[in-house]
């Protein structure tokens, strides 16, 4: 009996192993390996698995292997990513921060439901739909989930407003909240207009044209277009904007891709651009990417204007988005784009996504952001414009006029105060007691005659109460910057985003260099 039992046991183990091995070979066919493995994991894994989560991760990892810009998005991620480019979303229309476990309204979006309902910057949200909305449980995700919602639905807020007795009940009907692409547009002198564009969204071209016509009516004959920090957006919007600056027949950009019909597509300027001959300056930096680089490349390669700032990011890949049945989507790189001189400005990405995005910090370590001489390009990446100017591909747009990163005034002490929100919190409290008075006085008087020294003195005392000991030497070096920044932040809270930039730009070295250069035209 023991011998017979042993023989049966060994035979059973061998048979089970053989059947399992055969079943594995049968299940994992060559036609759909990924689906076969996911099926097997779902059936055989020791614990219950989330099939949808595994699928999402598998697709995301697969696309990331291709290049840093091919990507998969869940339905929720896609919605969040697309909102800034669509130009609007549905909600109540406020920008907020959570300070001391309380939601504090930082800005009310112009034209949104909260503005119409009377919500003001500085308001503290105490209750939502008659339920307490303060404490440790309140975080950014909860606030977004609670305040956003389908247009037409209502939400009841109870807010506390400084120096108003009691609480204020406010009922807001959610609706479309505009997301603006133009942060500022104003005249810097009698002839020079300034436009700051933050993204290339669906509404960006129309916003630009509105700003352009406003400045043109006030005498604009020269323009500074600020694309610093602009990470890009829609290719067609960039092409439409570039068309405003280039004469008919000039190349804007062209694309090449294996699956693109005809192998690629050329985008040529048409007749009737609104600013084709006048002096033009384009500002870029290390965070200007994609569509921003298309504009800068088209202007530079056609010898149309002057590019000022620091080398741009270096994204020369074109993605196409495909929606999946569950609302998720993936973006796949289908082409490279080339500037008119023939250069592809895409920087290398063969070492993976992490090193690809780390490259910006590497520029800083190598001194590139401080000294143009530290930037080196291979001769094989050299191209020439019609006017004989040498330009390079393989890693962003190199400006015609280099302006180093300003590190003298932004020292560790000041950065620490800004990054931890101490300046923001102080200005909010300061504005609570003076908002109406400042608005009555008007921005023009505030711009020219406000006592910033008193504002700074109060801020330093406030920072001390929050545990930030004053560094006298660092404060002395950063004194001019901090004065200007606090005043600009106060203007943003009392007025709007444009007011912030009108003051902040006073000490902007890149912008001042652009003013100097355009003054020679």
Short mmCIF file of C-alpha atoms in Angstrom, two decimals:
data_model
loop_
_atom_site.label_atom_id
_atom_site.label_comp_id
_atom_site.label_asym_id
_atom_site.label_seq_id
_atom_site.Cartn_x
_atom_site.Cartn_y
_atom_site.Cartn_z
CA UNK A 1 0.00 0.00 0.00
CA UNK A 2 2.70 2.61 0.84
CA UNK A 3 4.51 1.87 -2.42
CA UNK A 4 1.32 2.06 -4.46
CA UNK A 5 0.31 5.31 -2.74
CA UNK A 6 3.75 6.82 -3.50
CA UNK A 7 3.49 5.87 -7.15
CA UNK A 8 0.02 7.42 -7.43
CA UNK A 9 1.21 10.61 -5.65
CA UNK A 10 4.24 11.04 -7.94
CA UNK A 11 2.12 10.38 -11.01
CA UNK A 12 -0.42 12.97 -9.81
CA UNK A 13 2.27 15.62 -9.29
CA UNK A 14 3.76 14.92 -12.70
CA UNK A 15 0.37 14.94 -14.39
CA UNK A 16 -0.65 18.20 -12.67
CA UNK A 17 2.61 19.86 -13.66
CA UNK A 18 2.29 18.65 -17.26
CA UNK A 19 -1.34 19.72 -17.55
CA UNK A 20 -0.53 23.11 -16.03
CA UNK A 21 2.38 23.57 -18.41
CA UNK A 22 0.27 22.54 -21.40
CA UNK A 23 -2.56 24.81 -20.30
CA UNK A 24 -0.12 27.70 -20.00
CA UNK A 25 1.21 27.07 -23.48
CA UNK A 26 -2.31 26.85 -24.86
CA UNK A 27 -3.56 30.04 -23.12
CA UNK A 28 -0.69 32.32 -24.09
CA UNK A 29 -1.07 32.37 -27.84
CA UNK A 30 0.98 34.64 -30.02
CA UNK A 31 -2.02 36.62 -31.27
CA UNK A 32 -2.90 38.45 -28.02
CA UNK A 33 -0.24 37.88 -25.40
CA UNK A 34 -1.28 40.78 -23.14
CA UNK A 35 -4.93 39.70 -22.95
CA UNK A 36 -3.91 36.09 -22.33
CA UNK A 37 -1.67 37.05 -19.42
CA UNK A 38 -4.29 39.33 -17.89
CA UNK A 39 -6.87 36.52 -18.15
CA UNK A 40 -4.50 34.04 -16.53
CA UNK A 41 -3.64 36.46 -13.70
CA UNK A 42 -7.31 37.11 -13.04
CA UNK A 43 -8.09 33.40 -12.92
CA UNK A 44 -5.05 32.02 -11.12
CA UNK A 45 -3.47 34.76 -8.96
CA UNK A 46 -3.44 33.99 -5.25
CA UNK A 47 -5.50 37.11 -4.38
CA UNK A 48 -8.38 38.88 -6.08
CA UNK A 49 -7.10 41.42 -8.61
CA UNK A 50 -8.60 44.58 -10.08
CA UNK A 51 -8.62 43.77 -13.79
CA UNK A 52 -9.36 47.37 -14.84
CA UNK A 53 -6.47 48.75 -12.78
CA UNK A 54 -4.06 46.17 -14.20
CA UNK A 55 -5.16 47.01 -17.73
CA UNK A 56 -4.68 50.74 -17.16
CA UNK A 57 -1.18 50.21 -15.74
CA UNK A 58 -0.22 47.85 -18.56
CA UNK A 59 -1.25 50.30 -21.27
CA UNK A 60 0.37 53.25 -19.49
CA UNK A 61 3.70 51.43 -19.08
CA UNK A 62 3.63 50.22 -22.68
CA UNK A 63 3.11 53.73 -24.08
CA UNK A 64 5.75 55.25 -21.81
CA UNK A 65 8.28 52.86 -23.31
CA UNK A 66 7.79 54.57 -26.68
CA UNK A 67 8.57 58.17 -25.72
CA UNK A 68 7.89 60.57 -22.83
CA UNK A 69 4.82 62.13 -24.48
CA UNK A 70 2.85 59.07 -25.58
CA UNK A 71 0.51 58.45 -22.64
CA UNK A 72 -2.63 56.75 -21.39
CA UNK A 73 -5.30 58.57 -19.38
CA UNK A 74 -8.23 57.23 -17.42
CA UNK A 75 -11.56 58.97 -18.03
CA UNK A 76 -11.04 61.20 -14.97
CA UNK A 77 -7.45 62.02 -15.88
CA UNK A 78 -8.48 62.86 -19.41
CA UNK A 79 -11.16 65.23 -18.18
CA UNK A 80 -8.68 67.03 -15.89
CA UNK A 81 -6.04 67.24 -18.63
CA UNK A 82 -8.42 68.50 -21.29
CA UNK A 83 -10.15 71.20 -19.24
CA UNK A 84 -7.35 73.80 -19.49
CA UNK A 85 -7.23 73.26 -23.26
CA UNK A 86 -10.97 73.34 -23.84
CA UNK A 87 -11.20 76.79 -22.29
CA UNK A 88 -13.85 76.06 -19.65
CA UNK A 89 -15.15 73.61 -17.08
CA UNK A 90 -18.29 73.30 -14.96
CA UNK A 91 -18.22 74.37 -11.32
CA UNK A 92 -18.53 77.51 -9.20
CA UNK A 93 -15.43 79.36 -10.45
CA UNK A 94 -13.01 80.08 -7.62
CA UNK A 95 -9.31 79.57 -6.99
CA UNK A 96 -8.69 78.43 -3.42
CA UNK A 97 -6.14 77.42 -0.83
CA UNK A 98 -6.60 75.49 2.38
CA UNK A 99 -5.22 77.55 5.25
CA UNK A 100 -5.49 76.32 8.86
CA UNK A 101 -7.96 73.59 7.77
CA UNK A 102 -10.28 76.15 6.19
CA UNK A 103 -10.96 76.72 2.48
CA UNK A 104 -9.95 80.27 1.60
CA UNK A 105 -11.01 81.86 -1.68
CA UNK A 106 -7.89 83.27 -3.35
CA UNK A 107 -9.48 84.60 -6.53
CA UNK A 108 -12.92 84.66 -8.09
CA UNK A 109 -12.85 83.85 -11.80
CA UNK A 110 -14.24 86.65 -13.92
CA UNK A 111 -17.45 85.65 -15.64
CA UNK A 112 -17.97 82.57 -13.46
CA UNK A 113 -20.93 81.66 -11.20
CA UNK A 114 -19.21 82.71 -7.94
CA UNK A 115 -18.63 86.24 -9.24
CA UNK A 116 -22.31 86.50 -10.12
CA UNK A 117 -23.28 85.21 -6.66
CA UNK A 118 -21.13 87.78 -4.84
CA UNK A 119 -18.29 85.59 -3.55
CA UNK A 120 -15.12 87.64 -2.89
CA UNK A 121 -11.42 86.87 -2.62
CA UNK A 122 -10.60 86.30 1.05
CA UNK A 123 -13.93 84.62 1.90
CA UNK A 124 -13.65 81.53 4.12
CA UNK A 125 -15.97 78.63 3.29
CA UNK A 126 -17.38 77.28 6.56
CA UNK A 127 -20.30 75.06 5.47
CA UNK A 128 -21.31 73.39 2.21
CA UNK A 129 -24.96 72.33 1.80
CA UNK A 130 -25.57 72.93 5.53
CA UNK A 131 -22.74 70.59 6.57
CA UNK A 132 -19.47 71.68 8.22
CA UNK A 133 -16.63 71.98 5.70
CA UNK A 134 -13.57 72.63 7.85
CA UNK A 135 -11.03 70.50 9.67
CA UNK A 136 -8.39 67.92 8.87
CA UNK A 137 -10.64 65.97 6.52
CA UNK A 138 -10.78 68.86 4.04
CA UNK A 139 -8.20 68.50 1.26
CA UNK A 140 -7.84 69.66 -2.33
CA UNK A 141 -9.45 66.53 -3.79
CA UNK A 142 -12.50 66.85 -1.53
CA UNK A 143 -12.93 70.55 -2.33
CA UNK A 144 -12.76 69.89 -6.09
CA UNK A 145 -15.21 67.00 -5.83
CA UNK A 146 -17.66 68.99 -3.70
CA UNK A 147 -17.64 72.34 -5.49
CA UNK A 148 -17.44 71.19 -9.07
CA UNK A 149 -20.48 69.64 -10.70
CA UNK A 150 -22.87 69.62 -13.61
CA UNK A 151 -24.02 73.00 -14.86
CA UNK A 152 -27.43 73.99 -13.51
CA UNK A 153 -27.04 72.20 -10.18
CA UNK A 154 -26.99 74.30 -7.01
CA UNK A 155 -24.66 74.36 -4.01
CA UNK A 156 -25.22 76.29 -0.78
CA UNK A 157 -22.19 77.85 0.88
CA UNK A 158 -21.84 79.56 4.22
CA UNK A 159 -18.91 81.95 4.20
CA UNK A 160 -17.13 84.07 6.77
CA UNK A 161 -16.03 87.46 5.49
CA UNK A 162 -13.55 89.62 7.36
CA UNK A 163 -15.11 92.47 9.34
CA UNK A 164 -18.65 91.38 8.52
CA UNK A 165 -20.67 90.25 11.55
CA UNK A 166 -22.01 86.73 11.41
CA UNK A 167 -21.93 84.26 8.55
CA UNK A 168 -23.12 84.91 5.00
CA UNK A 169 -25.28 82.31 3.22
CA UNK A 170 -24.71 82.12 -0.55
CA UNK A 171 -26.46 79.86 -3.06
CA UNK A 172 -24.53 79.31 -6.29
CA UNK A 173 -25.81 77.71 -9.47
CA UNK A 174 -22.94 75.81 -11.03
CA UNK A 175 -22.18 76.68 -14.61
CA UNK A 176 -19.49 77.09 -17.23
CA UNK A 177 -16.30 78.58 -15.80
CA UNK A 178 -13.96 80.16 -18.36
CA UNK A 179 -10.25 79.32 -18.31
CA UNK A 180 -8.33 82.21 -19.80
CA UNK A 181 -5.12 81.87 -21.82
CA UNK A 182 -4.14 85.56 -21.78
CA UNK A 183 -2.78 86.45 -18.34
CA UNK A 184 -2.03 90.07 -19.21
CA UNK A 185 -2.22 92.49 -22.14
CA UNK A 186 -1.32 96.14 -21.70
CA UNK A 187 0.79 98.97 -23.11
CA UNK A 188 4.29 99.20 -21.63
CA UNK A 189 4.92 102.58 -23.26
CA UNK A 190 3.25 104.67 -25.95
CA UNK A 191 4.19 102.23 -28.74
CA UNK A 192 4.96 98.85 -27.14
CA UNK A 193 2.25 96.35 -26.27
CA UNK A 194 2.78 93.33 -24.02
CA UNK A 195 0.80 90.08 -24.22
CA UNK A 196 1.40 87.11 -21.92
CA UNK A 197 -0.01 83.82 -23.22
CA UNK A 198 -0.05 80.91 -20.76
CA UNK A 199 -1.30 78.05 -23.00
CA UNK A 200 -2.47 77.21 -26.51
CA UNK A 201 -6.06 76.24 -25.77
CA UNK A 202 -9.16 76.13 -27.98
CA UNK A 203 -9.96 79.76 -27.11
CA UNK A 204 -6.38 81.12 -27.18
CA UNK A 205 -6.40 82.52 -30.71
CA UNK A 206 -9.68 84.36 -30.16
CA UNK A 207 -8.36 85.72 -26.85
CA UNK A 208 -5.18 86.86 -28.56
CA UNK A 209 -7.10 88.67 -31.31
CA UNK A 210 -9.25 90.43 -28.72
CA UNK A 211 -6.14 91.55 -26.80
CA UNK A 212 -4.38 92.54 -30.03
CA UNK A 213 -7.23 94.76 -31.23
CA UNK A 214 -7.47 96.39 -27.79
CA UNK A 215 -3.78 97.29 -27.83
CA UNK A 216 -3.83 98.31 -31.47
CA UNK A 217 -6.56 100.85 -30.71
CA UNK A 218 -4.37 102.36 -28.00
CA UNK A 219 -1.43 102.89 -30.35
CA UNK A 220 0.56 99.64 -30.36
CA UNK A 221 3.25 99.63 -33.06
CA UNK A 222 5.63 97.14 -31.42
CA UNK A 223 4.85 93.91 -29.57
CA UNK A 224 6.39 91.71 -26.89
CA UNK A 225 4.77 88.25 -26.80
CA UNK A 226 5.61 86.43 -23.56
CA UNK A 227 5.62 82.62 -23.90
CA UNK A 228 7.69 81.90 -20.79
CA UNK A 229 6.28 78.98 -18.83
CA UNK A 230 3.88 78.14 -21.67
CA UNK A 231 3.96 74.35 -22.02
CA UNK A 232 2.06 74.27 -25.32
CA UNK A 233 -1.31 72.92 -26.40
CA UNK A 234 -3.05 72.63 -29.75
CA UNK A 235 -0.89 72.66 -32.89
CA UNK A 236 -3.57 74.37 -35.00
CA UNK A 237 -3.82 77.26 -32.53
CA UNK A 238 -0.05 77.78 -32.67
CA UNK A 239 -0.19 77.78 -36.48
CA UNK A 240 -3.04 80.33 -36.50
CA UNK A 241 -1.15 82.62 -34.14
CA UNK A 242 2.12 82.35 -36.09
CA UNK A 243 0.15 83.22 -39.23
CA UNK A 244 -0.61 86.62 -37.69
CA UNK A 245 3.11 87.48 -37.74
CA UNK A 246 4.29 86.02 -41.05
CA UNK A 247 3.76 87.15 -44.64
CA UNK A 248 1.84 85.00 -47.10
CA UNK A 249 3.80 81.99 -48.36
CA UNK A 250 6.21 81.78 -45.42
CA UNK A 251 6.69 78.35 -43.86
CA UNK A 252 5.38 78.09 -40.29
CA UNK A 253 6.15 74.44 -39.49
CA UNK A 254 6.02 71.03 -41.14
CA UNK A 255 5.54 67.53 -39.79
CA UNK A 256 6.91 64.12 -40.77
CA UNK A 257 5.47 60.79 -39.66
CA UNK A 258 5.45 57.22 -40.91
CA UNK A 259 1.65 56.92 -40.78
CA UNK A 260 0.78 60.53 -41.65
CA UNK A 261 -0.90 60.78 -45.08
CA UNK A 262 1.71 61.73 -47.66
CA UNK A 263 4.42 61.29 -45.05
CA UNK A 264 3.85 64.71 -43.53
CA UNK A 265 2.12 68.07 -43.72
CA UNK A 266 3.26 71.64 -44.36
CA UNK A 267 1.72 74.67 -42.69
CA UNK A 268 2.15 77.83 -44.74
CA UNK A 269 1.27 81.40 -43.74
CA UNK A 270 -1.70 82.99 -45.47
CA UNK A 271 -2.37 86.61 -46.41
CA UNK A 272 -3.85 89.14 -44.04
CA UNK A 273 -1.92 88.68 -40.78
CA UNK A 274 -2.47 91.55 -38.39
CA UNK A 275 1.17 92.11 -37.34
CA UNK A 276 3.43 91.01 -40.20
CA UNK A 277 5.96 93.84 -40.43
CA UNK A 278 6.15 95.63 -37.08
CA UNK A 279 8.91 95.01 -34.47
CA UNK A 280 8.30 91.77 -32.57
CA UNK A 281 9.99 90.17 -29.55
CA UNK A 282 9.22 86.63 -28.31
CA UNK A 283 10.14 85.72 -24.71
CA UNK A 284 10.93 82.07 -23.91
CA UNK A 285 12.52 80.07 -21.10
CA UNK A 286 13.26 76.47 -20.14
CA UNK A 287 9.53 75.84 -19.55
CA UNK A 288 8.40 77.04 -22.98
CA UNK A 289 7.52 73.88 -24.90
CA UNK A 290 5.78 72.38 -27.91
CA UNK A 291 3.41 74.98 -29.45
CA UNK A 292 5.47 77.77 -27.86
CA UNK A 293 8.52 76.41 -29.65
CA UNK A 294 6.62 76.27 -32.94
CA UNK A 295 5.94 80.01 -32.64
CA UNK A 296 9.52 80.82 -31.59
CA UNK A 297 11.00 78.59 -34.31
CA UNK A 298 8.81 80.07 -37.04
CA UNK A 299 9.69 83.64 -36.03
CA UNK A 300 13.41 82.89 -35.68
CA UNK A 301 13.81 80.83 -38.86
CA UNK A 302 12.01 83.43 -40.98
CA UNK A 303 14.17 86.25 -39.54
CA UNK A 304 10.89 87.87 -38.53
CA UNK A 305 11.60 88.92 -34.94
CA UNK A 306 13.94 88.49 -31.97
CA UNK A 307 13.81 85.59 -29.50
CA UNK A 308 14.86 86.62 -25.97
CA UNK A 309 15.40 84.58 -22.80
CA UNK A 310 16.81 81.08 -22.27
CA UNK A 311 16.80 77.82 -24.25
CA UNK A 312 13.33 76.32 -24.49
CA UNK A 313 12.31 72.85 -23.31
CA UNK A 314 12.80 70.86 -26.52
CA UNK A 315 9.56 69.05 -27.43
CA UNK A 316 9.27 68.38 -31.13
CA UNK A 317 6.87 65.42 -31.10
CA UNK A 318 3.25 65.57 -32.25
CA UNK A 319 0.59 63.52 -30.44
CA UNK A 320 -2.82 62.37 -31.62
CA UNK A 321 -5.48 61.53 -29.03
CA UNK A 322 -7.77 58.49 -29.37
CA UNK A 323 -10.81 57.97 -27.15
CA UNK A 324 -11.67 54.49 -25.87
CA UNK A 325 -15.23 53.18 -25.22
CA UNK A 326 -15.04 53.74 -21.43
CA UNK A 327 -14.10 57.43 -21.79
CA UNK A 328 -10.39 56.84 -21.26
CA UNK A 329 -7.96 57.81 -23.99
CA UNK A 330 -4.39 57.51 -25.15
CA UNK A 331 -2.11 59.98 -26.86
CA UNK A 332 0.28 58.50 -29.39
CA UNK A 333 3.20 60.28 -31.01
CA UNK A 334 2.53 60.12 -34.75
CA UNK A 335 5.00 62.67 -36.12
CA UNK A 336 7.89 65.01 -35.48
CA UNK A 337 7.61 68.66 -36.34
CA UNK A 338 10.34 70.70 -38.02
CA UNK A 339 10.95 74.43 -38.04
CA UNK A 340 11.18 76.25 -41.41
CA UNK A 341 14.97 75.85 -41.58
CA UNK A 342 14.60 72.07 -41.29
CA UNK A 343 15.56 71.48 -37.67
CA UNK A 344 13.78 69.17 -35.24
CA UNK A 345 14.13 70.69 -31.78
CA UNK A 346 13.16 67.50 -29.88
CA UNK A 347 15.73 66.75 -27.18
CA UNK A 348 16.96 63.14 -26.68
CA UNK A 349 14.75 60.72 -24.73
CA UNK A 350 16.49 57.36 -25.19
CA UNK A 351 17.44 57.12 -21.50
CA UNK A 352 13.86 57.09 -20.27
CA UNK A 353 11.23 59.53 -19.03
CA UNK A 354 12.86 60.21 -15.66
CA UNK A 355 16.15 61.42 -17.14
CA UNK A 356 14.23 63.23 -19.88
CA UNK A 357 12.46 65.47 -17.38
CA UNK A 358 15.54 65.63 -15.13
CA UNK A 359 17.40 67.30 -18.00
CA UNK A 360 16.02 70.71 -17.02
CA UNK A 361 17.68 70.44 -13.60
CA UNK A 362 20.87 69.22 -15.29
CA UNK A 363 20.94 72.47 -17.25
CA UNK A 364 20.93 74.38 -13.97
CA UNK A 365 23.73 72.24 -12.49
CA UNK A 366 25.87 72.73 -15.59
CA UNK A 367 25.40 76.50 -15.38
CA UNK A 368 23.45 76.76 -18.62
CA UNK A 369 20.72 78.91 -17.06
CA UNK A 370 23.33 81.41 -15.97
CA UNK A 371 25.77 81.47 -18.89
CA UNK A 372 25.09 80.96 -22.59
CA UNK A 373 28.68 79.82 -23.16
CA UNK A 374 27.96 76.59 -21.28
CA UNK A 375 25.56 75.47 -24.05
CA UNK A 376 27.12 73.36 -26.79
CA UNK A 377 25.52 71.95 -29.95
CA UNK A 378 26.96 69.47 -32.44
CA UNK A 379 27.82 70.77 -35.92
CA UNK A 380 25.46 68.15 -37.35
CA UNK A 381 22.57 70.04 -35.74
CA UNK A 382 23.51 73.35 -37.39
CA UNK A 383 21.07 75.10 -39.72
CA UNK A 384 20.84 78.57 -41.28
CA UNK A 385 18.02 81.05 -41.72
CA UNK A 386 17.46 82.95 -45.02
CA UNK A 387 19.23 85.92 -43.46
CA UNK A 388 22.33 83.85 -42.69
CA UNK A 389 21.79 83.40 -38.95
CA UNK A 390 23.02 80.09 -37.49
CA UNK A 391 20.44 78.10 -35.52
CA UNK A 392 20.55 74.64 -33.97
CA UNK A 393 18.23 71.67 -33.59
CA UNK A 394 18.30 68.71 -31.24
CA UNK A 395 17.26 70.39 -28.01
CA UNK A 396 14.93 73.38 -27.92
CA UNK A 397 15.11 76.88 -29.36
CA UNK A 398 18.21 78.86 -28.44
CA UNK A 399 17.30 82.56 -28.10
CA UNK A 400 18.91 85.29 -30.17
CA UNK A 401 19.47 87.29 -26.99
CA UNK A 402 20.33 85.28 -23.87
CA UNK A 403 19.18 86.53 -20.45
CA UNK A 404 20.43 84.50 -17.45
CA UNK A 405 18.24 83.28 -14.62
CA UNK A 406 18.08 85.93 -11.89
CA UNK A 407 19.43 84.29 -8.71
CA UNK A 408 20.78 87.35 -6.91
CA UNK A 409 17.53 88.44 -5.27
CA UNK A 410 15.77 85.05 -4.97
CA UNK A 411 17.88 83.56 -2.15
CA UNK A 412 17.06 80.63 0.13
CA UNK A 413 15.45 82.74 2.85
CA UNK A 414 13.03 84.46 0.47
CA UNK A 415 12.26 81.29 -1.48
CA UNK A 416 11.42 79.55 1.79
CA UNK A 417 8.87 82.24 2.66
CA UNK A 418 7.28 82.10 -0.76
CA UNK A 419 7.19 78.32 -1.20
CA UNK A 420 5.55 77.77 2.19
CA UNK A 421 2.81 80.27 1.46
CA UNK A 422 3.75 82.78 4.16
CA UNK A 423 3.61 85.72 1.74
CA UNK A 424 0.27 84.56 0.35
CA UNK A 425 -1.29 84.14 3.79
CA UNK A 426 -0.07 87.53 4.98
CA UNK A 427 -1.34 89.36 1.89
CA UNK A 428 -4.75 87.70 2.23
CA UNK A 429 -5.09 88.95 5.80
CA UNK A 430 -3.76 92.37 4.84
CA UNK A 431 -6.26 92.65 1.96
CA UNK A 432 -9.20 91.68 4.19
CA UNK A 433 -9.03 95.04 5.99
CA UNK A 434 -8.12 97.23 3.02
CA UNK A 435 -9.69 95.77 -0.14
CA UNK A 436 -12.56 98.26 -0.44
CA UNK A 437 -10.32 101.22 0.35
CA UNK A 438 -7.72 100.17 -2.24
CA UNK A 439 -10.34 99.61 -4.94
CA UNK A 440 -11.81 103.01 -4.24
CA UNK A 441 -8.35 104.58 -4.54
CA UNK A 442 -7.84 102.83 -7.88
CA UNK A 443 -5.07 100.76 -9.44
CA UNK A 444 -3.24 103.69 -11.03
CA UNK A 445 -2.62 105.39 -7.69
CA UNK A 446 -1.77 102.05 -6.11
CA UNK A 447 0.73 101.38 -8.91
CA UNK A 448 2.57 104.67 -8.49
CA UNK A 449 2.20 105.62 -4.82
CA UNK A 450 1.62 102.64 -2.54
CA UNK A 451 3.83 102.39 0.59
CA UNK A 452 5.57 99.05 0.00
CA UNK A 453 8.06 99.53 2.85
CA UNK A 454 5.24 99.44 5.41
CA UNK A 455 3.85 96.34 3.67
CA UNK A 456 7.25 94.62 3.87
CA UNK A 457 7.76 95.54 7.51
CA UNK A 458 4.41 94.00 8.42
CA UNK A 459 5.26 90.89 6.43
CA UNK A 460 8.57 90.30 8.19
CA UNK A 461 6.85 90.61 11.58
CA UNK A 462 4.15 88.19 10.44
CA UNK A 463 6.78 85.68 9.26
CA UNK A 464 8.49 85.87 12.66
CA UNK A 465 5.21 84.89 14.38
CA UNK A 466 5.05 81.86 12.08
CA UNK A 467 8.50 80.69 13.12
CA UNK A 468 10.58 82.12 10.24
CA UNK A 469 13.49 83.94 11.83
CA UNK A 470 14.63 86.97 9.86
CA UNK A 471 17.85 86.55 7.88
CA UNK A 472 19.05 90.17 7.71
CA UNK A 473 21.73 89.60 5.06
CA UNK A 474 19.41 87.62 2.77
CA UNK A 475 16.65 90.16 3.30
CA UNK A 476 18.94 93.02 2.28
CA UNK A 477 19.91 91.26 -0.97
CA UNK A 478 16.35 90.32 -1.82
CA UNK A 479 14.76 93.53 -0.54
CA UNK A 480 13.85 95.04 -3.98
CA UNK A 481 12.38 91.79 -5.26
CA UNK A 482 10.35 91.13 -2.12
CA UNK A 483 8.93 94.65 -2.07
CA UNK A 484 7.77 94.26 -5.65
CA UNK A 485 6.45 90.72 -5.20
CA UNK A 486 4.33 91.57 -2.15
CA UNK A 487 2.84 94.57 -3.92
CA UNK A 488 2.10 92.49 -7.04
CA UNK A 489 0.44 89.75 -4.96
CA UNK A 490 -1.73 92.34 -3.22
CA UNK A 491 -2.75 93.72 -6.62
CA UNK A 492 -3.75 90.23 -7.78
CA UNK A 493 -6.04 89.71 -4.77
CA UNK A 494 -7.59 93.17 -4.90
CA UNK A 495 -7.87 93.44 -8.71
CA UNK A 496 -6.87 90.68 -11.14
CA UNK A 497 -4.10 88.65 -12.78
CA UNK A 498 -3.13 91.42 -15.17
CA UNK A 499 -2.56 93.80 -12.25
CA UNK A 500 -0.18 91.24 -10.75
CA UNK A 501 1.95 91.10 -13.90
CA UNK A 502 1.92 94.86 -14.47
CA UNK A 503 3.70 95.27 -11.14
CA UNK A 504 5.83 92.11 -11.18
CA UNK A 505 7.14 92.94 -14.66
CA UNK A 506 8.72 96.19 -13.42
CA UNK A 507 11.76 94.22 -12.17
CA UNK A 508 11.68 91.47 -14.81
CA UNK A 509 15.17 91.42 -16.37
CA UNK A 510 14.14 89.45 -19.45
CA UNK A 511 11.27 91.79 -20.17
CA UNK A 512 13.41 94.85 -19.57
CA UNK A 513 15.98 93.46 -22.02
CA UNK A 514 13.21 93.02 -24.56
CA UNK A 515 12.17 96.64 -24.06
CA UNK A 516 15.78 97.69 -24.61
CA UNK A 517 16.05 95.64 -27.83
CA UNK A 518 12.71 96.70 -29.24
CA UNK A 519 13.59 100.31 -28.53
CA UNK A 520 16.34 99.99 -31.16
CA UNK A 521 13.85 99.02 -33.87
#
